[in-house]
PDB file of N, CA and C in Angstrom:
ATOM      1  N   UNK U 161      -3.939  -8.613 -11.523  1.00  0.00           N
ATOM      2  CA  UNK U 161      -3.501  -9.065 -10.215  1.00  0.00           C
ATOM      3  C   UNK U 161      -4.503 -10.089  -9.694  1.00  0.00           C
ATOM      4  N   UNK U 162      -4.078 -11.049  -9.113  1.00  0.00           N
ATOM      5  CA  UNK U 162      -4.764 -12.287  -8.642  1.00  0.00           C
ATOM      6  C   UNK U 162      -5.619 -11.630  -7.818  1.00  0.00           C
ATOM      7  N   UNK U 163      -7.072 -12.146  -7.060  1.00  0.00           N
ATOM      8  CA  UNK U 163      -7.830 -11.691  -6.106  1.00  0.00           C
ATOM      9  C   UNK U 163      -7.264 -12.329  -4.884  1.00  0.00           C
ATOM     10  N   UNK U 164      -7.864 -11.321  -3.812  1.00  0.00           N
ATOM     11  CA  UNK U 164      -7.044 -12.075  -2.735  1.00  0.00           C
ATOM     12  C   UNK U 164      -7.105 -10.742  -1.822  1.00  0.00           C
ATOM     13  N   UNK U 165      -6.476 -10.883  -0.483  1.00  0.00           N
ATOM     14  CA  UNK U 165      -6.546  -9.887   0.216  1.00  0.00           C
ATOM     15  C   UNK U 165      -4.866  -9.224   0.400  1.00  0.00           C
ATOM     16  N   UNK U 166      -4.636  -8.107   0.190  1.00  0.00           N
ATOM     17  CA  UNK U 166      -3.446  -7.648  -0.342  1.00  0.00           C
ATOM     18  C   UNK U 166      -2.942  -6.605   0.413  1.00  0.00           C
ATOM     19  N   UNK U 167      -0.997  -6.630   0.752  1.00  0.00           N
ATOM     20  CA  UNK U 167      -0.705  -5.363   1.615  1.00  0.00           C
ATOM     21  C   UNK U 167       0.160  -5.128   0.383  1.00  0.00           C
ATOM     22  N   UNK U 168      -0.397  -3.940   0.398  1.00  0.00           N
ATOM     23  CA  UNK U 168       1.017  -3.169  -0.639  1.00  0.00           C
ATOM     24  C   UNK U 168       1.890  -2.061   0.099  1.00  0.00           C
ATOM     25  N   UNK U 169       2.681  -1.505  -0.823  1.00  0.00           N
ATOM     26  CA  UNK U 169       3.525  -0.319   0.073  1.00  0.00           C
ATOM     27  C   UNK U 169       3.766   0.344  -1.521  1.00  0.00           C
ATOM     28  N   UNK U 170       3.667   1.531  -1.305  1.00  0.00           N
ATOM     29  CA  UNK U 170       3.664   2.757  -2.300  1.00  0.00           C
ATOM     30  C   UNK U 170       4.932   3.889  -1.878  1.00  0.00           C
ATOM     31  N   UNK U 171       5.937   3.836  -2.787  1.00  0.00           N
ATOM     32  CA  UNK U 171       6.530   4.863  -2.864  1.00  0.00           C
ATOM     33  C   UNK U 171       6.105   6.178  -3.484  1.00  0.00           C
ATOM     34  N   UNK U 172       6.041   7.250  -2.566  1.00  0.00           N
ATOM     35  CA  UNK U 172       5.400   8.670  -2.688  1.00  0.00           C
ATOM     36  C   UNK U 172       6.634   9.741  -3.378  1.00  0.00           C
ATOM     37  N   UNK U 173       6.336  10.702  -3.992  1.00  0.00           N
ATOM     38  CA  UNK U 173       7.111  11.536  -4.507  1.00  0.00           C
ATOM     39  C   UNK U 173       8.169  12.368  -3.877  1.00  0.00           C
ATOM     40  N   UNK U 174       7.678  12.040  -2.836  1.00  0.00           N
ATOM     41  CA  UNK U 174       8.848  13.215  -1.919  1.00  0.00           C
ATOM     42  C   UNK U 174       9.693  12.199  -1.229  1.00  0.00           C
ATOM     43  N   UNK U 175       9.743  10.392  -1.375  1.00  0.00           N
ATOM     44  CA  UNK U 175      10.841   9.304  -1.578  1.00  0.00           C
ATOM     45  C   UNK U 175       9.911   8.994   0.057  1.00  0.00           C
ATOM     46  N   UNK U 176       9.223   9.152   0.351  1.00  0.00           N
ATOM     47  CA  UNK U 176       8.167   8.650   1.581  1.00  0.00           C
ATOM     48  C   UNK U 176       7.738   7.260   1.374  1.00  0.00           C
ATOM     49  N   UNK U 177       6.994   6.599   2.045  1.00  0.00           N
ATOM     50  CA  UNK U 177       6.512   4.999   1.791  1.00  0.00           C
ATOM     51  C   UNK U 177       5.408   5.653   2.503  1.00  0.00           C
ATOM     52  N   UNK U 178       4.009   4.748   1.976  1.00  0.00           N
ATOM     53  CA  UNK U 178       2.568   4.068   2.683  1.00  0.00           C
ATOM     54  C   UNK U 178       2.714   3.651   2.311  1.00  0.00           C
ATOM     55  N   UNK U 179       2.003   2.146   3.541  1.00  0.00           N
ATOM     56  CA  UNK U 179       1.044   1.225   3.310  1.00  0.00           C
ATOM     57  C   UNK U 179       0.145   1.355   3.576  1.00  0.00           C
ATOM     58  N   UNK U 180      -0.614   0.112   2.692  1.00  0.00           N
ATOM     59  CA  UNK U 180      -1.993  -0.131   2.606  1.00  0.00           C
ATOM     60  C   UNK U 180      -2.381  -1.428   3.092  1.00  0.00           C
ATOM     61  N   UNK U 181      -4.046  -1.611   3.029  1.00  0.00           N
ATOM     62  CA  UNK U 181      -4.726  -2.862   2.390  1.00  0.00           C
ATOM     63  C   UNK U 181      -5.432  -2.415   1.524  1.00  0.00           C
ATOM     64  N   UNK U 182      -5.458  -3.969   0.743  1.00  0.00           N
ATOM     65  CA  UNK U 182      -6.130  -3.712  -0.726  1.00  0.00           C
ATOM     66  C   UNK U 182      -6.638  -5.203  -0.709  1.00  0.00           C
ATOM     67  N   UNK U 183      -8.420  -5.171  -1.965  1.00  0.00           N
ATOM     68  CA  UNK U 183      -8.347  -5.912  -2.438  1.00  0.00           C
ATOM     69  C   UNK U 183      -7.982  -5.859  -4.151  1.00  0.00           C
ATOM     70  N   UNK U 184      -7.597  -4.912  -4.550  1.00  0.00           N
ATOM     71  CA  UNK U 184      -6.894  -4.456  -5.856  1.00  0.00           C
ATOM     72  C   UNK U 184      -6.296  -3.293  -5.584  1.00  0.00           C
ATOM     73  N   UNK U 185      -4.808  -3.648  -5.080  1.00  0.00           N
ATOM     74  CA  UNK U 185      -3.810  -2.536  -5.011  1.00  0.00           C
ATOM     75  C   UNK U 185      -3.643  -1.845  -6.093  1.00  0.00           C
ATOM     76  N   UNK U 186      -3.352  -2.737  -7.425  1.00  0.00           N
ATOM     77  CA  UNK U 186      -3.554  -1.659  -8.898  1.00  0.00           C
ATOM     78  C   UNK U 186      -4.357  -0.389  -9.016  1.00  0.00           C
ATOM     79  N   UNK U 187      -5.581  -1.118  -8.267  1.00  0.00           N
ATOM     80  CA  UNK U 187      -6.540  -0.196  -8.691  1.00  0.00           C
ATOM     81  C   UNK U 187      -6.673   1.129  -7.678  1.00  0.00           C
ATOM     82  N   UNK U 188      -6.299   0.533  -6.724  1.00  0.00           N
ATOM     83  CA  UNK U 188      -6.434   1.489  -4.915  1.00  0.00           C
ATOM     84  C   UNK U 188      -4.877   2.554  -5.424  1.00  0.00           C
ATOM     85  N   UNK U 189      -3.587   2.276  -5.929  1.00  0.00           N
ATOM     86  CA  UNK U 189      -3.259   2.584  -6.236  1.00  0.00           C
ATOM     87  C   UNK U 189      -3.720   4.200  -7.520  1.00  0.00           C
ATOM     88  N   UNK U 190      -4.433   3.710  -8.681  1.00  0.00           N
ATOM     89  CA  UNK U 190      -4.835   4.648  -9.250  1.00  0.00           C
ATOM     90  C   UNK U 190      -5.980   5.453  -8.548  1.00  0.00           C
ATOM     91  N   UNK U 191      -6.277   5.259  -7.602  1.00  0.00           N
ATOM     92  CA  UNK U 191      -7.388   5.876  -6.944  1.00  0.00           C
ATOM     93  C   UNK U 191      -7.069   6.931  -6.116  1.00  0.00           C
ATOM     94  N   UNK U 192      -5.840   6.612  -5.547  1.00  0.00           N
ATOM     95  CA  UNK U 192      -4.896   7.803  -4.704  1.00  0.00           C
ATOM     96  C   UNK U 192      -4.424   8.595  -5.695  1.00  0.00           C
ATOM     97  N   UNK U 193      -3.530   8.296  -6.884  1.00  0.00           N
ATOM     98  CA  UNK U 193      -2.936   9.004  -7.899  1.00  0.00           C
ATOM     99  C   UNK U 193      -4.036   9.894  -8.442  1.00  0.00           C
ATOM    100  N   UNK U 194      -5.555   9.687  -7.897  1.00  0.00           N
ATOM    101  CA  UNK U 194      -6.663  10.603  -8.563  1.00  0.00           C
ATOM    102  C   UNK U 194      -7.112  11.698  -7.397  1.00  0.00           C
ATOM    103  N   UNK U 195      -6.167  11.534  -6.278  1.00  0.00           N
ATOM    104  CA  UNK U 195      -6.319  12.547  -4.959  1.00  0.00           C
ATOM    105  C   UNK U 195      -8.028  11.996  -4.345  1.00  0.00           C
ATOM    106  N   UNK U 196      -8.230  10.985  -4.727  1.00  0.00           N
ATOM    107  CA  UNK U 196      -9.488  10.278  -3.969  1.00  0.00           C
ATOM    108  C   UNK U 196      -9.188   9.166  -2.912  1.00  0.00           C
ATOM    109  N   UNK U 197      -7.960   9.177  -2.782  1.00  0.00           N
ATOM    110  CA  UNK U 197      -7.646   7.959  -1.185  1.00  0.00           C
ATOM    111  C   UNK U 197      -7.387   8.444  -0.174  1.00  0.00           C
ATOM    112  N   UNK U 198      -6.502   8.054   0.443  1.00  0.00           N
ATOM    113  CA  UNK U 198      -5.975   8.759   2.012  1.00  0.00           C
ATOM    114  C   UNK U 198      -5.491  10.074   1.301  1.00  0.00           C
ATOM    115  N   UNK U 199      -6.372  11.054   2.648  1.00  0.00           N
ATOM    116  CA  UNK U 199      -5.905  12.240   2.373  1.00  0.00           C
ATOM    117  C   UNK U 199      -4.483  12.487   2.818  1.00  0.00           C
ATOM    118  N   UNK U 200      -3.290  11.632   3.540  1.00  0.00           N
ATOM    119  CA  UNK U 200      -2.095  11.876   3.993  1.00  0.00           C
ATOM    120  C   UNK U 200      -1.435  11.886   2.286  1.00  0.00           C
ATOM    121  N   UNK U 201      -1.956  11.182   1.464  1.00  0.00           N
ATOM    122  CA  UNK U 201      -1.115  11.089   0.525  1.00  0.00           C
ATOM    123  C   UNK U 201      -1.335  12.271  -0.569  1.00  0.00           C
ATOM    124  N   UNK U 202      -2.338  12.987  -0.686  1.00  0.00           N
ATOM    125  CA  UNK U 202      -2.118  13.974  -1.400  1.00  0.00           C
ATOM    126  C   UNK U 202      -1.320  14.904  -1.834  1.00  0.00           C
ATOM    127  N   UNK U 203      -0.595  15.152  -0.777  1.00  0.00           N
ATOM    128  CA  UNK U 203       0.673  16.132  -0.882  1.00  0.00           C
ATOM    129  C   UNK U 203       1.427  15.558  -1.221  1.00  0.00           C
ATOM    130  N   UNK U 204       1.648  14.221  -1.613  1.00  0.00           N
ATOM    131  CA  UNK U 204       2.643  13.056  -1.719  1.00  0.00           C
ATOM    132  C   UNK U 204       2.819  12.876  -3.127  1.00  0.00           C
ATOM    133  N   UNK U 205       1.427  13.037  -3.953  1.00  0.00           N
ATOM    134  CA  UNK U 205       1.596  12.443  -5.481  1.00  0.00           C
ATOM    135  C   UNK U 205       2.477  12.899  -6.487  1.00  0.00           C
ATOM    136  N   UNK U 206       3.077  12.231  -7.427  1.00  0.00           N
ATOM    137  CA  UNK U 206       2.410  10.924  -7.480  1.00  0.00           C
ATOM    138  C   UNK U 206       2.716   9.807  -6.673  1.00  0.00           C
ATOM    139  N   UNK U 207       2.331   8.704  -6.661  1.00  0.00           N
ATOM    140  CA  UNK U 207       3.242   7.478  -6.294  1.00  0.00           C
ATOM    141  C   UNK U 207       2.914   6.265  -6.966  1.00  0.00           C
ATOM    142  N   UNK U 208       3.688   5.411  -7.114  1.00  0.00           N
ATOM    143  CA  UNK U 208       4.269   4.531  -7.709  1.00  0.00           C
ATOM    144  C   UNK U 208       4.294   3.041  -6.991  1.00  0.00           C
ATOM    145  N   UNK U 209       3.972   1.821  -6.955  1.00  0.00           N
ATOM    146  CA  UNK U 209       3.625   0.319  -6.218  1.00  0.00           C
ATOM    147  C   UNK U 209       4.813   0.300  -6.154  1.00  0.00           C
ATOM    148  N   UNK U 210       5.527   0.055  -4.855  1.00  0.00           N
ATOM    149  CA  UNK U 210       6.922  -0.769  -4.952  1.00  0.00           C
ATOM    150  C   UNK U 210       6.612  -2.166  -4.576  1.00  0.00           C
ATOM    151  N   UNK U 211       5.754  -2.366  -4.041  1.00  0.00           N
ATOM    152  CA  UNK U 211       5.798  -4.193  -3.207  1.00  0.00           C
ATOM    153  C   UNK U 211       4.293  -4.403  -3.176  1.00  0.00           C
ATOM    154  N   UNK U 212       4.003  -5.765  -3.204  1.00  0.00           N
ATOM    155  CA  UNK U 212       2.461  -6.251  -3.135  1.00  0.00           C
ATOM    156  C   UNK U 212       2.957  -7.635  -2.463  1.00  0.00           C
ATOM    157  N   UNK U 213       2.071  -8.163  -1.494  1.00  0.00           N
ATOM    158  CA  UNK U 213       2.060  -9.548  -0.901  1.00  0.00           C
ATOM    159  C   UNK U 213       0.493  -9.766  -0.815  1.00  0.00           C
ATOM    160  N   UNK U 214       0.242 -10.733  -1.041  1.00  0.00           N
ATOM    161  CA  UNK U 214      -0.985 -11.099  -1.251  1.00  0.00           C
ATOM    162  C   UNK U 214      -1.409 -12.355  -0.304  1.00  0.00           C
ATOM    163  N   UNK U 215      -2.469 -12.341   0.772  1.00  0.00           N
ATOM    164  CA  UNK U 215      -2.812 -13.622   1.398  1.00  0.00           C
ATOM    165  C   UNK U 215      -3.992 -13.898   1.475  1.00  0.00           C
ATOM    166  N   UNK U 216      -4.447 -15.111   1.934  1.00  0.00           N
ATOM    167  CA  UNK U 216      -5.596 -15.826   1.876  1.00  0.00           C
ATOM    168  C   UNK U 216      -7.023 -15.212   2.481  1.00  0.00           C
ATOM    169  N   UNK U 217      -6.560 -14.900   3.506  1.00  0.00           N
ATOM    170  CA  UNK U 217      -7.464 -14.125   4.447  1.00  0.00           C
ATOM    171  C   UNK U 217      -7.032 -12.533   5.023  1.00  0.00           C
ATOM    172  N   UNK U 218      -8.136 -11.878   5.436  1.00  0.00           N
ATOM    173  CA  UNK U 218      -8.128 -10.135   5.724  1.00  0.00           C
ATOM    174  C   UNK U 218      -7.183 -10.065   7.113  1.00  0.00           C
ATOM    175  N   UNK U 219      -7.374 -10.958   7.831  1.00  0.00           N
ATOM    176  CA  UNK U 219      -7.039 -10.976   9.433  1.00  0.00           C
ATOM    177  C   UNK U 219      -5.309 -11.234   9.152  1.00  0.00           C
ATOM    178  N   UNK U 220      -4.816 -12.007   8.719  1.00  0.00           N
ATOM    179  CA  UNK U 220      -3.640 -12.294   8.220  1.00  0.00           C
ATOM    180  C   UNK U 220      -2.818 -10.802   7.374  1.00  0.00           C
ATOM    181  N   UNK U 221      -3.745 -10.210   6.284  1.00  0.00           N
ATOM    182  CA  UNK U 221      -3.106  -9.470   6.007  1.00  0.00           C
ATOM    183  C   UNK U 221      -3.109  -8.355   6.561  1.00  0.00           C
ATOM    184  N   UNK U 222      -3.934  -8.217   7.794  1.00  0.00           N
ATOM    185  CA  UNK U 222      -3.590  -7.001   8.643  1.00  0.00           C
ATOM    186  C   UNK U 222      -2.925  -6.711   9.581  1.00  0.00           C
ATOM    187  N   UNK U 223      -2.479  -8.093   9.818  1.00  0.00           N
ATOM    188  CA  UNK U 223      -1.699  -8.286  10.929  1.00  0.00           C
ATOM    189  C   UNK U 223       0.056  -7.772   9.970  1.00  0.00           C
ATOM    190  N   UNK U 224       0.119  -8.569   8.954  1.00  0.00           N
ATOM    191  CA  UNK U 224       0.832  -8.030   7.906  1.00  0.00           C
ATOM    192  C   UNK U 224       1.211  -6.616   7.676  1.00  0.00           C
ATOM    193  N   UNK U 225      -0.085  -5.842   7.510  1.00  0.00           N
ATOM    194  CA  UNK U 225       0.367  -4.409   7.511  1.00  0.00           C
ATOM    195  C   UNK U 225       0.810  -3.846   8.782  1.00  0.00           C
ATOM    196  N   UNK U 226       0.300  -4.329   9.589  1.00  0.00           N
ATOM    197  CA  UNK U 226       0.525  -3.650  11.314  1.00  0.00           C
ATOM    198  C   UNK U 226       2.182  -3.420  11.146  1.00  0.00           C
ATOM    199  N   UNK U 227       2.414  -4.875  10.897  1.00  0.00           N
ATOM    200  CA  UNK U 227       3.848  -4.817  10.720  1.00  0.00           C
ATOM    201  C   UNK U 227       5.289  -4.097   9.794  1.00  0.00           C
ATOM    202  N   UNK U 228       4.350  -4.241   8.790  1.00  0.00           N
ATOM    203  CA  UNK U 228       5.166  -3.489   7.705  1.00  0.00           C
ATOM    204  C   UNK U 228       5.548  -2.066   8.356  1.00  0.00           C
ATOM    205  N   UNK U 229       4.186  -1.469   8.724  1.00  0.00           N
ATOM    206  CA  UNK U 229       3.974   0.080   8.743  1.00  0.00           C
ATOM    207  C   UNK U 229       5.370   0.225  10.147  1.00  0.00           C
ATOM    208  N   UNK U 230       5.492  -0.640  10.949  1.00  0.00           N
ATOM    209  CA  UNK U 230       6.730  -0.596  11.845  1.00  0.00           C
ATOM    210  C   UNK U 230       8.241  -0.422  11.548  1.00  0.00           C
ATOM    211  N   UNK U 231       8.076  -1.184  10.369  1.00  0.00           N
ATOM    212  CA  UNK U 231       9.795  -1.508   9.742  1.00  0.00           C
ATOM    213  C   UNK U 231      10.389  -0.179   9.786  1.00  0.00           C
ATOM    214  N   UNK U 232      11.493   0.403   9.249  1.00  0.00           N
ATOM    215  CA  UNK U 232      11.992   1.405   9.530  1.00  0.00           C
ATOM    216  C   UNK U 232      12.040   1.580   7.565  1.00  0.00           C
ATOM    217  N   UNK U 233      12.636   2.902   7.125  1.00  0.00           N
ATOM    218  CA  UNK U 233      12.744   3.115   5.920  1.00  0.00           C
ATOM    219  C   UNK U 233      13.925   2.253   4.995  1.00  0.00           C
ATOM    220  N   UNK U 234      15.050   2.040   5.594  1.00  0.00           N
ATOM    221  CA  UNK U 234      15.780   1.517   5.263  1.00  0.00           C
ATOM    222  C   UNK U 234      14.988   0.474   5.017  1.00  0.00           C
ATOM    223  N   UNK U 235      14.483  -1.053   5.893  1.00  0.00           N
ATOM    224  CA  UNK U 235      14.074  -2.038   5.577  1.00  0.00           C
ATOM    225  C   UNK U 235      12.717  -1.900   3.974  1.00  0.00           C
ATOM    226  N   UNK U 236      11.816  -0.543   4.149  1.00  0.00           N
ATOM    227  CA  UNK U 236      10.786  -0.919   3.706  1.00  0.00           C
ATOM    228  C   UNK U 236      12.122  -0.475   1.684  1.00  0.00           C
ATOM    229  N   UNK U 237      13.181   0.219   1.521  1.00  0.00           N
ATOM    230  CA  UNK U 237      13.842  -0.188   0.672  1.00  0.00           C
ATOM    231  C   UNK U 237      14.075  -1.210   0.156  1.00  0.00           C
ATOM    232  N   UNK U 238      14.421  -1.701   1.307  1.00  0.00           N
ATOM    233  CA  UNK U 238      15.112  -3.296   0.482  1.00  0.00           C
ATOM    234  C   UNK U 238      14.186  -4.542   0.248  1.00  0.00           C
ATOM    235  N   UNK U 239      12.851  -4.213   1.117  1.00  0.00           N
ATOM    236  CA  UNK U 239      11.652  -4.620   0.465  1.00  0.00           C
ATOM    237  C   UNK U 239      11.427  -4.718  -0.813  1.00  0.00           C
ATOM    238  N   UNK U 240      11.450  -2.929  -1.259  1.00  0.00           N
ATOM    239  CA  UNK U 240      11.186  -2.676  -2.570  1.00  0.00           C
ATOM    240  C   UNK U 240      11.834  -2.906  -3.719  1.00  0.00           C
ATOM    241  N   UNK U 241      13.293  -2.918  -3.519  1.00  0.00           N
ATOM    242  CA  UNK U 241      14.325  -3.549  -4.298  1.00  0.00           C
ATOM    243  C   UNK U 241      14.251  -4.752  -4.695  1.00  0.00           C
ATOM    244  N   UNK U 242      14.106  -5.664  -3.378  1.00  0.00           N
ATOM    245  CA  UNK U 242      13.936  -6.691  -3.660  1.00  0.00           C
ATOM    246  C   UNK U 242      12.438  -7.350  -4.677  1.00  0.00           C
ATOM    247  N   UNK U 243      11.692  -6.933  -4.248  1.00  0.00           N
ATOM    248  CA  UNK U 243      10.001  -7.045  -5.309  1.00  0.00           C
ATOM    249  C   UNK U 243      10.375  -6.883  -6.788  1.00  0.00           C
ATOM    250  N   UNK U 244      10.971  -5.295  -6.972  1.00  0.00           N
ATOM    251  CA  UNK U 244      11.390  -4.904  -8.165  1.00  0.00           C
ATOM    252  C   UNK U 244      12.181  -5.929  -8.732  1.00  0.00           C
ATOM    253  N   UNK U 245      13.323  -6.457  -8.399  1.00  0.00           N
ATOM    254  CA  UNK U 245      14.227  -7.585  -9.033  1.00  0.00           C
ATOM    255  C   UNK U 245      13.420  -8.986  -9.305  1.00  0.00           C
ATOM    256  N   UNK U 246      12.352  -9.127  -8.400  1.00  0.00           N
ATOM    257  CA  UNK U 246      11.469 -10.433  -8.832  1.00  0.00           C
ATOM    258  C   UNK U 246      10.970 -10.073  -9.937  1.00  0.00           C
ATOM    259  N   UNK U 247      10.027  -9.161 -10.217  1.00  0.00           N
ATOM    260  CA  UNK U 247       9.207  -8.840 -10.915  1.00  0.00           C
ATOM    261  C   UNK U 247       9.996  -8.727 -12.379  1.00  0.00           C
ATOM    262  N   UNK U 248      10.977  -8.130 -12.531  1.00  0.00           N
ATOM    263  CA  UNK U 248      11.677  -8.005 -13.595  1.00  0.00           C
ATOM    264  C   UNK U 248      12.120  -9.085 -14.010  1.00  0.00           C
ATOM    265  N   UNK U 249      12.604  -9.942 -13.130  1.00  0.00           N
ATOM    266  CA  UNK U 249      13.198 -11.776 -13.536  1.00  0.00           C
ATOM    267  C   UNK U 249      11.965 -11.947 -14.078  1.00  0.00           C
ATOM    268  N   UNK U 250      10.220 -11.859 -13.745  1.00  0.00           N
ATOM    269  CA  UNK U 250       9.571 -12.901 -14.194  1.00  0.00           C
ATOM    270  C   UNK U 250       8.823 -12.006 -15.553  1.00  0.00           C
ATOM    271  N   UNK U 251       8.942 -10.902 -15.687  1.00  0.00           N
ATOM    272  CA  UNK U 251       8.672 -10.353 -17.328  1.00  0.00           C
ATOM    273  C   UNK U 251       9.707 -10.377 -17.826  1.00  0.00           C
ATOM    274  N   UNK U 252      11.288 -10.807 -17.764  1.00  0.00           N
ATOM    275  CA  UNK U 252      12.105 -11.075 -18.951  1.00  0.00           C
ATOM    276  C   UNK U 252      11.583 -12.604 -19.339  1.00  0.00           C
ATOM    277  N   UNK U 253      10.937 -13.676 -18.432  1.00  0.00           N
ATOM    278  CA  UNK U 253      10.792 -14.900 -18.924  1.00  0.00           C
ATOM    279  C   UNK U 253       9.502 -15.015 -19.729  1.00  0.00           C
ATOM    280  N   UNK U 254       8.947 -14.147 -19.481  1.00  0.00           N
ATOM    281  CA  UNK U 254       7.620 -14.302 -20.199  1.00  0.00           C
ATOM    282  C   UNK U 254       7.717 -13.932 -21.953  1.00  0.00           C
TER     283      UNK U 254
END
């Protein structure tokens, strides 16, 4: 994953969403899946990256998460749907 300052959103096992900030969601990711991140998510594991956006600066991407964490569940879906369908277009071209 490119460096950079990063909001992700994690689908949790019981079909829940967090977000985050990250500067390596991959990795912040396996770090929760090791019951060493937010303790809200423990009861949650495993979980799984549905979405990553990545921006230039920290202030930007927090303003970013402020927002995300607002959306309702429905939206943070079609977020994830939508990411998933990019992501898959750009490893069939590779």
């Amino acid at each position: 994953m490119r460096t950079g300052h990063h909001v992700y959103l994690v689908r949790c096992a019981d079909g829940s969403y967090y977000c985050g900030y990250a500067l390596d969601p991959t990795k912040r990711v396996q770090v929760h899946n090791a019951g060493k991140g937010s303790k809200i998510l423990r009861g949650k594991l495993p979980i799984r990256l549905s979405y990553v956006r990545r921006f230039a600066d920290k202030s930007e991407a927090l303003r970013f998460e402020r927002e995300l964490k607002q959306r309702t569940h429905a939206e943070k879906d079609s977020l994830a749907r939508h990411w998933s369908a990019r992501r898959a277009k750009r490893t069939r071209r590779d």
